[in-house]
Short mmCIF file of C-alpha atoms in Angstrom, two decimals:
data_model
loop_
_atom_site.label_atom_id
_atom_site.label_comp_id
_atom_site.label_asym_id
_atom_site.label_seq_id
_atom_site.Cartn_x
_atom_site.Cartn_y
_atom_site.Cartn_z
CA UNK A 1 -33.80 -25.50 -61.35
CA UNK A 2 -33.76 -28.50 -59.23
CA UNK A 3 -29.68 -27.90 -58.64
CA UNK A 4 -29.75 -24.49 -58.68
CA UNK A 5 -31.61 -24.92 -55.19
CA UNK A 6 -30.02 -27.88 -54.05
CA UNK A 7 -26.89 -25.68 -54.28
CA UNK A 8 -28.49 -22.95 -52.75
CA UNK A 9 -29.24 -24.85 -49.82
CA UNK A 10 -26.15 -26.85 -49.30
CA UNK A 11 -24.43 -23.62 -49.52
CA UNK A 12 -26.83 -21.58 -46.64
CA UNK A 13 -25.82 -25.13 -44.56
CA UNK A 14 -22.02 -24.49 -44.73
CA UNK A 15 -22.72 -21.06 -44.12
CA UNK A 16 -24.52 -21.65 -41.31
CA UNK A 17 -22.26 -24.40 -40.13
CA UNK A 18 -19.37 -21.75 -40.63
CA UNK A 19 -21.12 -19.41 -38.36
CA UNK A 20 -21.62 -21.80 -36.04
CA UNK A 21 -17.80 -22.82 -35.61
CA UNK A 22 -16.77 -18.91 -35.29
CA UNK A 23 -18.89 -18.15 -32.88
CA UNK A 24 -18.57 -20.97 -30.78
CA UNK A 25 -15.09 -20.10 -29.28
CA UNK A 26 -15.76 -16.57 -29.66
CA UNK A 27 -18.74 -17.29 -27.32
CA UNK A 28 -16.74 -19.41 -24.63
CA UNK A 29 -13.97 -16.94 -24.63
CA UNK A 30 -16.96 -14.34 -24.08
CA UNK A 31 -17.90 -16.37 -21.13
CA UNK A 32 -14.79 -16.44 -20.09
CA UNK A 33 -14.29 -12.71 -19.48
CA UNK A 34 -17.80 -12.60 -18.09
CA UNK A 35 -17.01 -15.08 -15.37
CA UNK A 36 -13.68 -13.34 -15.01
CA UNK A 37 -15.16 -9.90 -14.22
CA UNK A 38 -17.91 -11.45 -11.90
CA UNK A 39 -15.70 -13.03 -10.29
CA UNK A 40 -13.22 -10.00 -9.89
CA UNK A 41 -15.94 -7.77 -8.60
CA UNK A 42 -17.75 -10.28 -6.25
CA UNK A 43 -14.09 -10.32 -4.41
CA UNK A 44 -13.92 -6.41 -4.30
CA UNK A 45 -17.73 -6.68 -2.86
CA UNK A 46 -16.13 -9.15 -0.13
CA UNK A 47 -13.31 -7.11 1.00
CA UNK A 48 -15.32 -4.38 1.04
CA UNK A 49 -17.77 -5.74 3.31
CA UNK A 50 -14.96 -7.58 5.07
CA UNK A 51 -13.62 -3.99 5.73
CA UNK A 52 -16.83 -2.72 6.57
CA UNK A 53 -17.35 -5.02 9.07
CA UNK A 54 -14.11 -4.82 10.81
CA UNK A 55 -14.96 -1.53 10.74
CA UNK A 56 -18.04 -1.66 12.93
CA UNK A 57 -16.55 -4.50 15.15
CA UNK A 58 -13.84 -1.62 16.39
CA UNK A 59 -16.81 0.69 16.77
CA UNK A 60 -18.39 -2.19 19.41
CA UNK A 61 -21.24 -3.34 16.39
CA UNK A 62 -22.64 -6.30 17.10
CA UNK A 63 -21.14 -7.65 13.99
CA UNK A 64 -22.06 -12.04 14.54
CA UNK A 65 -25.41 -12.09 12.19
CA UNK A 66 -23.15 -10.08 9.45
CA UNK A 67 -20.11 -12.44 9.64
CA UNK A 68 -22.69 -15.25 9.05
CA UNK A 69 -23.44 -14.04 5.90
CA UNK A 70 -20.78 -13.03 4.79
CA UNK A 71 -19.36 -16.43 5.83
CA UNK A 72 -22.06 -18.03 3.37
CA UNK A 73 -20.78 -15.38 0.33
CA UNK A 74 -17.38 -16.11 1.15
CA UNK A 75 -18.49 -20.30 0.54
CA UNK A 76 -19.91 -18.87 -2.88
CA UNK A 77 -17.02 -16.89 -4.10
CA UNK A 78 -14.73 -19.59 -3.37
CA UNK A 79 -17.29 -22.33 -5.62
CA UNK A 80 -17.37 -19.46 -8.25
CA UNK A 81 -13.18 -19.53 -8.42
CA UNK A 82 -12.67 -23.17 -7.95
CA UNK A 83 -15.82 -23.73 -11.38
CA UNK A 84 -13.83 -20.83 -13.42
CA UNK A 85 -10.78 -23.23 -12.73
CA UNK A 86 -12.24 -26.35 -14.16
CA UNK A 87 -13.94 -24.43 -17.09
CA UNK A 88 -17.57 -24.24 -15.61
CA UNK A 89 -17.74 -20.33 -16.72
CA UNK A 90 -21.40 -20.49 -16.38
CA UNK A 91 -21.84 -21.76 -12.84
CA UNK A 92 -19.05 -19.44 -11.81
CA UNK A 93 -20.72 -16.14 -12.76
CA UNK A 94 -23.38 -17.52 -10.92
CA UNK A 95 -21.77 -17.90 -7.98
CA UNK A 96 -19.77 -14.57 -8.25
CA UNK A 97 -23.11 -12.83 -8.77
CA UNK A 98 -24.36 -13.93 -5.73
CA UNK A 99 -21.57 -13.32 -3.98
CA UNK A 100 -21.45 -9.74 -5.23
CA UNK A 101 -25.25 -9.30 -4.55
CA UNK A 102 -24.37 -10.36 -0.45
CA UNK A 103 -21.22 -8.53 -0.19
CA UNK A 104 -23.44 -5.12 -1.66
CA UNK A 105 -26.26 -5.28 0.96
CA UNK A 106 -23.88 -6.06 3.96
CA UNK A 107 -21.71 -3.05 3.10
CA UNK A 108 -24.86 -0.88 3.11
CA UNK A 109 -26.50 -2.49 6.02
CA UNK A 110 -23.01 -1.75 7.93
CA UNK A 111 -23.47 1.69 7.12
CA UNK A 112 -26.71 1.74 9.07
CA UNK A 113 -25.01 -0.03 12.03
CA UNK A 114 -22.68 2.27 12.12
CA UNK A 115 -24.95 5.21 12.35
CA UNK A 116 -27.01 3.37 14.99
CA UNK A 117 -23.90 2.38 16.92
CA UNK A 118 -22.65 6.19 16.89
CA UNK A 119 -25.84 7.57 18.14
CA UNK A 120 -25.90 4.57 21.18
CA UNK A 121 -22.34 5.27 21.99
CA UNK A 122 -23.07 9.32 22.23
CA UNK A 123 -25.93 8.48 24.96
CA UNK A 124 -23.93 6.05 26.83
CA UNK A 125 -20.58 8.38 26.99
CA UNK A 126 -23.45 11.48 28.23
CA UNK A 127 -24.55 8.70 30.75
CA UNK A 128 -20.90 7.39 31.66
CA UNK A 129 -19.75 11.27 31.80
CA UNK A 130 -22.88 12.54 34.40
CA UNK A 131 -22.40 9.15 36.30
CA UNK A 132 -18.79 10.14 36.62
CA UNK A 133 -19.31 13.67 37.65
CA UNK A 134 -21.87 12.94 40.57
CA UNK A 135 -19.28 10.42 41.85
CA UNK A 136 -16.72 12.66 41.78
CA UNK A 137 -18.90 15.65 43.37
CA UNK A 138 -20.07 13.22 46.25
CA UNK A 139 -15.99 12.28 46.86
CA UNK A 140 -15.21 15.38 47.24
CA UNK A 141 -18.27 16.97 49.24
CA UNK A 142 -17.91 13.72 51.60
CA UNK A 143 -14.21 14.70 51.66
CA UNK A 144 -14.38 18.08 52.62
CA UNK A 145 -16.90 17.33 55.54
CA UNK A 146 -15.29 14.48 56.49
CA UNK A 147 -11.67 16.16 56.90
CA UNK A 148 -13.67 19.34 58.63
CA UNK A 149 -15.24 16.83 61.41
CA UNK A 150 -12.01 14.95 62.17
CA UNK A 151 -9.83 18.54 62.47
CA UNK A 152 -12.35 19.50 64.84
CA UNK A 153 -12.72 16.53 66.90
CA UNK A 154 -8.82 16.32 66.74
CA UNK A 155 -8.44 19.77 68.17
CA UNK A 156 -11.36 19.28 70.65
CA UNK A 157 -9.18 15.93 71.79
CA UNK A 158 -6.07 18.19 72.01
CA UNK A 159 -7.66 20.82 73.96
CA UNK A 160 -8.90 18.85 76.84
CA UNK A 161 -5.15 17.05 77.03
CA UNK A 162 -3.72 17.94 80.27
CA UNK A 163 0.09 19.28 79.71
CA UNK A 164 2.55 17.05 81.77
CA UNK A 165 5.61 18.97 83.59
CA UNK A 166 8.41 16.90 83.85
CA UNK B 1 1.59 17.31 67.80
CA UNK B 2 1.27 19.82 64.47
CA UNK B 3 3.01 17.14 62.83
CA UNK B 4 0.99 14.28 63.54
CA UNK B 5 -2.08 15.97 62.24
CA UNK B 6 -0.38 17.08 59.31
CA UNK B 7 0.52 13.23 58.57
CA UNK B 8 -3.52 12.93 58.52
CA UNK B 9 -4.33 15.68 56.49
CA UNK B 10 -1.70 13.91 53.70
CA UNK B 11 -3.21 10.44 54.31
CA UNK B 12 -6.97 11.92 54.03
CA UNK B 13 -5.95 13.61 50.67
CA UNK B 14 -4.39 10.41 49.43
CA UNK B 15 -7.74 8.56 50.34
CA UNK B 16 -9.67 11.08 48.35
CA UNK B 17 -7.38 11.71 45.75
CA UNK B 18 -7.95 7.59 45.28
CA UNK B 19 -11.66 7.86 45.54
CA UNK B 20 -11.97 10.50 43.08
CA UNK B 21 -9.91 8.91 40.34
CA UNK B 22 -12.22 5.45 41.25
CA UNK B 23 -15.45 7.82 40.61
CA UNK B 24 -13.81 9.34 37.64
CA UNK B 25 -12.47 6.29 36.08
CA UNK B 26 -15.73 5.39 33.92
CA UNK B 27 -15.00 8.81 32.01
CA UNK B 28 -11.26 8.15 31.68
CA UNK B 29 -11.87 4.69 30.19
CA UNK B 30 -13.63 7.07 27.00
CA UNK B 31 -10.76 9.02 26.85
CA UNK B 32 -7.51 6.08 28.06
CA UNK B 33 -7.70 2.49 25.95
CA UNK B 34 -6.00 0.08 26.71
CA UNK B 35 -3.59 -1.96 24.43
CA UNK B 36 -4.67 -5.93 23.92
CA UNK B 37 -3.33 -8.24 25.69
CA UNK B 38 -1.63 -11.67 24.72
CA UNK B 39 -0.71 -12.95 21.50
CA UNK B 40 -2.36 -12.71 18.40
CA UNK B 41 -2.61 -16.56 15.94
CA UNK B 42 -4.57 -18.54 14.72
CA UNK B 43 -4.88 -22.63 14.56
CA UNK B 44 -4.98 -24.72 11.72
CA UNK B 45 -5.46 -28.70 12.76
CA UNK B 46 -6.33 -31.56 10.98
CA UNK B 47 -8.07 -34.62 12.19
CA UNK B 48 -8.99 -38.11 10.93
CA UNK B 49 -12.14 -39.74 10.15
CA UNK B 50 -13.43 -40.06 13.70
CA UNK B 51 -12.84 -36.58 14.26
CA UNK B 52 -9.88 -37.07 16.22
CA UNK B 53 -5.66 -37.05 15.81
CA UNK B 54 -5.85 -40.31 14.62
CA UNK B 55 -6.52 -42.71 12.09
CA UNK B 56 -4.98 -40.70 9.37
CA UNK B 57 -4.74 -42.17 5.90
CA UNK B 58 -1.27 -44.01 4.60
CA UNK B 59 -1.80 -46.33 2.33
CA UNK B 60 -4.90 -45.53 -0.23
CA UNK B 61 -5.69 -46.56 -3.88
CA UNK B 62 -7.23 -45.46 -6.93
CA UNK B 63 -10.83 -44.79 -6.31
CA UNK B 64 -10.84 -45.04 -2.39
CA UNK B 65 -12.27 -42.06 -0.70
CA UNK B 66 -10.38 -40.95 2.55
CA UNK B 67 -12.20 -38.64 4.83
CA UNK B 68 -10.46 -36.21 6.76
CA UNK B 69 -11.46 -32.48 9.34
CA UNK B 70 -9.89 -29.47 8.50
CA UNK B 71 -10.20 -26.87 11.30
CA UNK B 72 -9.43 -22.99 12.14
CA UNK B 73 -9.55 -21.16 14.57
CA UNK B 74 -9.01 -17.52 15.29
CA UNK B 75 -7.13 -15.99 18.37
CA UNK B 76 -6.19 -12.97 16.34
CA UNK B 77 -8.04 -9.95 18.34
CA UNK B 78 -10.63 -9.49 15.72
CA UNK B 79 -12.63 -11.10 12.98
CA UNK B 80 -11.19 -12.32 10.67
CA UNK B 81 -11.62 -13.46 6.74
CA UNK B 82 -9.37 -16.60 6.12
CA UNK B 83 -8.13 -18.74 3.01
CA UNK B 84 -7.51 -21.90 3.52
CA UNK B 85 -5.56 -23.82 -0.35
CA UNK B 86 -5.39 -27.57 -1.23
CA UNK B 87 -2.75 -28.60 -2.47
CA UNK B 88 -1.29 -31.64 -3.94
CA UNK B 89 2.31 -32.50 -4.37
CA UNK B 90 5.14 -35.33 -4.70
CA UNK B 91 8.10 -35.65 -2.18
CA UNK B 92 10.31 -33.20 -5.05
CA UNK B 93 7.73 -30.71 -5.12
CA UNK B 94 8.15 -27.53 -2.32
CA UNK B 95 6.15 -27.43 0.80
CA UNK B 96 5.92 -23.64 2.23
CA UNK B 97 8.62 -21.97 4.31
CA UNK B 98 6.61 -21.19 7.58
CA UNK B 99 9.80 -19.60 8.87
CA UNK B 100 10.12 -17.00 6.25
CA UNK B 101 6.04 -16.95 5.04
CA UNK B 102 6.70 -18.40 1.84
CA UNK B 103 3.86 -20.59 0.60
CA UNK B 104 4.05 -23.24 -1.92
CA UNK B 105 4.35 -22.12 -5.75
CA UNK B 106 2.12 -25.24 -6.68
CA UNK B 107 -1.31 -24.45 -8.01
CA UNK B 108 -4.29 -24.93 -5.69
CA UNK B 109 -6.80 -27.73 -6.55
CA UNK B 110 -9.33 -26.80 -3.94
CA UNK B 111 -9.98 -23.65 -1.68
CA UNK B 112 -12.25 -23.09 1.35
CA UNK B 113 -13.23 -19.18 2.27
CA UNK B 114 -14.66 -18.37 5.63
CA UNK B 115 -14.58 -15.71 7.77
CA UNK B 116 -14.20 -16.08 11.96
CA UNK B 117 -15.13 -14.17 14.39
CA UNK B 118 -12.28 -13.67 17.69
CA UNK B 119 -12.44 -16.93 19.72
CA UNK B 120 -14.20 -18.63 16.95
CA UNK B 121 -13.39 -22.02 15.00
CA UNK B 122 -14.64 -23.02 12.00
CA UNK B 123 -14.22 -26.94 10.92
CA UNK B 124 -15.35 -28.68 7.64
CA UNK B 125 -15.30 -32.09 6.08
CA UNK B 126 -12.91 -33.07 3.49
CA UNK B 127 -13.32 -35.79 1.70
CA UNK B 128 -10.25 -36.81 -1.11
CA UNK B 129 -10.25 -38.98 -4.03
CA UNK B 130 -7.09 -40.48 -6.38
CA UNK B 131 -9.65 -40.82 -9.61
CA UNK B 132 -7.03 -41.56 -12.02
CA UNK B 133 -3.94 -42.86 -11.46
CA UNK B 134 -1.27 -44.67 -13.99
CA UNK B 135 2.09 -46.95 -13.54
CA UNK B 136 4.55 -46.24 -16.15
CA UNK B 137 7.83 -47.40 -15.57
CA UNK B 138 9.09 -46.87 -12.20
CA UNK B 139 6.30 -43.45 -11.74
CA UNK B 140 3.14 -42.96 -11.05
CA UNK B 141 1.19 -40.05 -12.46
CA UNK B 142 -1.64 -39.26 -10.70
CA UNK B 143 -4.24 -37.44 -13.54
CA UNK B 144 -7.28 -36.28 -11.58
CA UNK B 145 -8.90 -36.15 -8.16
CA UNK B 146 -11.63 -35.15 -6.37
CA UNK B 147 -12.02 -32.84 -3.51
CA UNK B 148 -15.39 -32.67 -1.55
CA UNK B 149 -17.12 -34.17 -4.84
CA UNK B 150 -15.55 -31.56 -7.08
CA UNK B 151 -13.15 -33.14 -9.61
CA UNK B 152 -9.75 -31.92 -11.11
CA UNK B 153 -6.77 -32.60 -13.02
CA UNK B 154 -3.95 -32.36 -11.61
CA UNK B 155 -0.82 -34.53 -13.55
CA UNK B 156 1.59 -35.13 -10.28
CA UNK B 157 3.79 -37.75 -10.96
CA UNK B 158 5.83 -39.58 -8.34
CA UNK B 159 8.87 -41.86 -8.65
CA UNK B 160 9.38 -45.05 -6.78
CA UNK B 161 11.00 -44.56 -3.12
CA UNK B 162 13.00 -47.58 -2.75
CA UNK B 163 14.03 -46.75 0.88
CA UNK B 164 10.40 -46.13 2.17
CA UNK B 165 8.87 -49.12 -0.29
CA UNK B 166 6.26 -46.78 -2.40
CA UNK B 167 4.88 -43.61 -4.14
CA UNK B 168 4.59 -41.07 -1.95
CA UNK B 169 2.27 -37.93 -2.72
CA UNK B 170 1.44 -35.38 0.04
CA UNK B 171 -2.45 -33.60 0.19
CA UNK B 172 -1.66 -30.39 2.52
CA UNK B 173 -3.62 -27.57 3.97
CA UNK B 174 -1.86 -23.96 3.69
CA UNK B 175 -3.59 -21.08 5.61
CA UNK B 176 -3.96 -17.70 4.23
CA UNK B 177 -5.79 -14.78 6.18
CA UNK B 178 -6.64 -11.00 4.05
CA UNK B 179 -4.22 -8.23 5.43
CA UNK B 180 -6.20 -5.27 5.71
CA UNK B 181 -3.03 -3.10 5.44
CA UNK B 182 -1.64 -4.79 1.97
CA UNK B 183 -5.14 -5.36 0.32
CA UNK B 184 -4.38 -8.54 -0.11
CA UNK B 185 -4.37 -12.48 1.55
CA UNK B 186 -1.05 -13.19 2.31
CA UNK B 187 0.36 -16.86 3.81
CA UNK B 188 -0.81 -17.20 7.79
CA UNK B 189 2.48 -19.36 8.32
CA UNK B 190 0.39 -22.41 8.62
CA UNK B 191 -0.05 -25.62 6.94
CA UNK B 192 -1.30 -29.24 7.71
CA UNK B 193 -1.28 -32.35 5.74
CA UNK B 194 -0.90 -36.08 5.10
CA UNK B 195 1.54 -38.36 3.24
CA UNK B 196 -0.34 -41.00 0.97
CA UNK B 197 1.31 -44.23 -0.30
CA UNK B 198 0.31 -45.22 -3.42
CA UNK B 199 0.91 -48.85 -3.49
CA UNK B 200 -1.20 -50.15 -0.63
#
């Protein structure tokens, strides 16, 4: 009876111990492809916002706080790469995640600028276009009377000129 | 006489032909742009441990820490997301081909990522470590090293330069910036670095 356990038990250990050894590598090669896909999407979140960004710089965004940011991501994703490299699979899906996270809120709040930045530029152009208009109509108006006032005084000159017989 | 006046009238509708475009010219700049002007690069320096082009490390050993200033800075028009690869190499290894944008085929062992905006630098301390380092025969392999605190293996091996008395390895800098166009970071044409002798 006293064996009959004894084997029991030594046998649940090498079970157990068998377990353990298959699903050890089967785990780090798990974390492996987790860190690998993190890492994959937190650099598609970067050029995204990187694009984004650029983006709204062309549109005249005031892009500075953003690039700060993103500057601090970009210091994250590049930890996350150089930890997958030296086997830290842990500390690089980490990384990547937070990366990702960054890269995700800066593409949305760049969406926002955007809009804002449109709507500014549509009441500065009105502005810019009426400004330009006035200018114009006060050239011309001051143009017009000024060339009337000078053909009359010319012609008034020429009038009293006395004619000289030679 | 009909002439001379007629010589005003052109001059008075030159004036206001000028004045009009002046008045008009806030509206045109919506509608004209204008291309950019001067070239478009970037910089890439390195600088010693007093922050300036001097002072470089030459002769190291196993276990010293050299401290060096990597720097970038962006003339390129726009922002700008760079990519900036350490690398590690022997005198047989490749450096890159700046003339036809060919970077090194060795494996990085460190990497910085930044982005800059136009007009911007960006500069960071790098501090480099030979950890492990062997003599065998008339080589030196160099196993591991640390960059900013973050160790790696790297197996570079060196033979003995009889003609410069040493083992020479090279740390260098290359400079990558993301091409919006390809998707992709491609080689800026760039690099920096420092020659280290191994038997000082």
């Amino acid at each position: 009876m006293q064996s009959s356990k004894l084997c029991f038990l030594s046998a649940s250990v090498l079970l157990f111990a068998l377990f353990l050894m298959l699903m050890f590598p089967v785990s780090a090669a798990g974390n492996q492809e987790v860190a690998a896909f993190s890492i994959s999407e937190a650099e598609w979140s970067m050029v995204q916002a990187y694009e984004a960004v650029l983006g709204a710089e062309s549109a005249d965004a005031d892009v500075s706080g953003l690039l700060v940011r993103l500057n601090d991501a970009a210091a994250l994703l590049s930890e996350a790469r150089m930890a997958f490299d030296v086997g830290d699979f842990d500390e690089a899906a980490g990384y990547a995640e937070s990366t990702s996270e960054v890269g995700y809120e800066i593409v949305d709040e760049v969406e926002m600028l955007e809009i804002e930045v449109a709507n500014a530029r549509v009441y500065s152009s009105w502005g810019v276009v009426v400004i330009s208009v006035l200018g114009v109509s006060v050239v011309v108006v001051a143009s017009l009377v000024g060339y009337s006032f000078f053909k009359r005084r010319y012609y008034r000159r020429l009038s009293k000129m006395k004619p000289r017989v030679e | 006489m009909t002439m001379k006046f007629q010589d005003y009238r052109t001059a008075f509708q030159v004036g206001s032909l000028a004045l009009v475009l002046l008045a008009a010219s806030p509206a045109l700049s919506l509608i004209v742009s204008f291309p950019r002007s001067g070239e478009s690069f970037s910089e890439l320096w390195l600088l010693g441990s007093n922050h300036m082009a001097e002072n470089f490390p030459f002769n190291v050993q196993a276990g010293e820490e050299i401290s060096l200033f990597l720097g970038v800075g962006n003339h390129l028009g726009n922002s700008a997301y760079y990519l900036v690869y350490v690398k590690f190499r022997n005198q047989t290894q490749p450096l890159p081909n700046a003339n036809s944008s060919e970077p090194s085929y060795i494996p990085s062992i460190h990497e910085f990522q930044f982005l800059l905006a136009d007009g911007d630098v960006w500069e960071t301390p790098v501090t480099f470590e030979i950890l492990d380092a062997s003599v065998e025969g008339d080589s030196m392999v160099v196993e591991s090293v640390s960059v900013n605190d973050r160790v790696y293996p790297v197996e570079c091996s060196s033979t003995w330069d009889s003609e410069n008395s040493g083992f020479y390895f090279q740390l260098f800098f290359e400079l990558w910036v993301y091409n919006s166009e390809r998707s992709s970071f491609q080689f800026h044409d760039r690099f920096v670095g420092v020659w280290l002798n191994m038997t000082g």
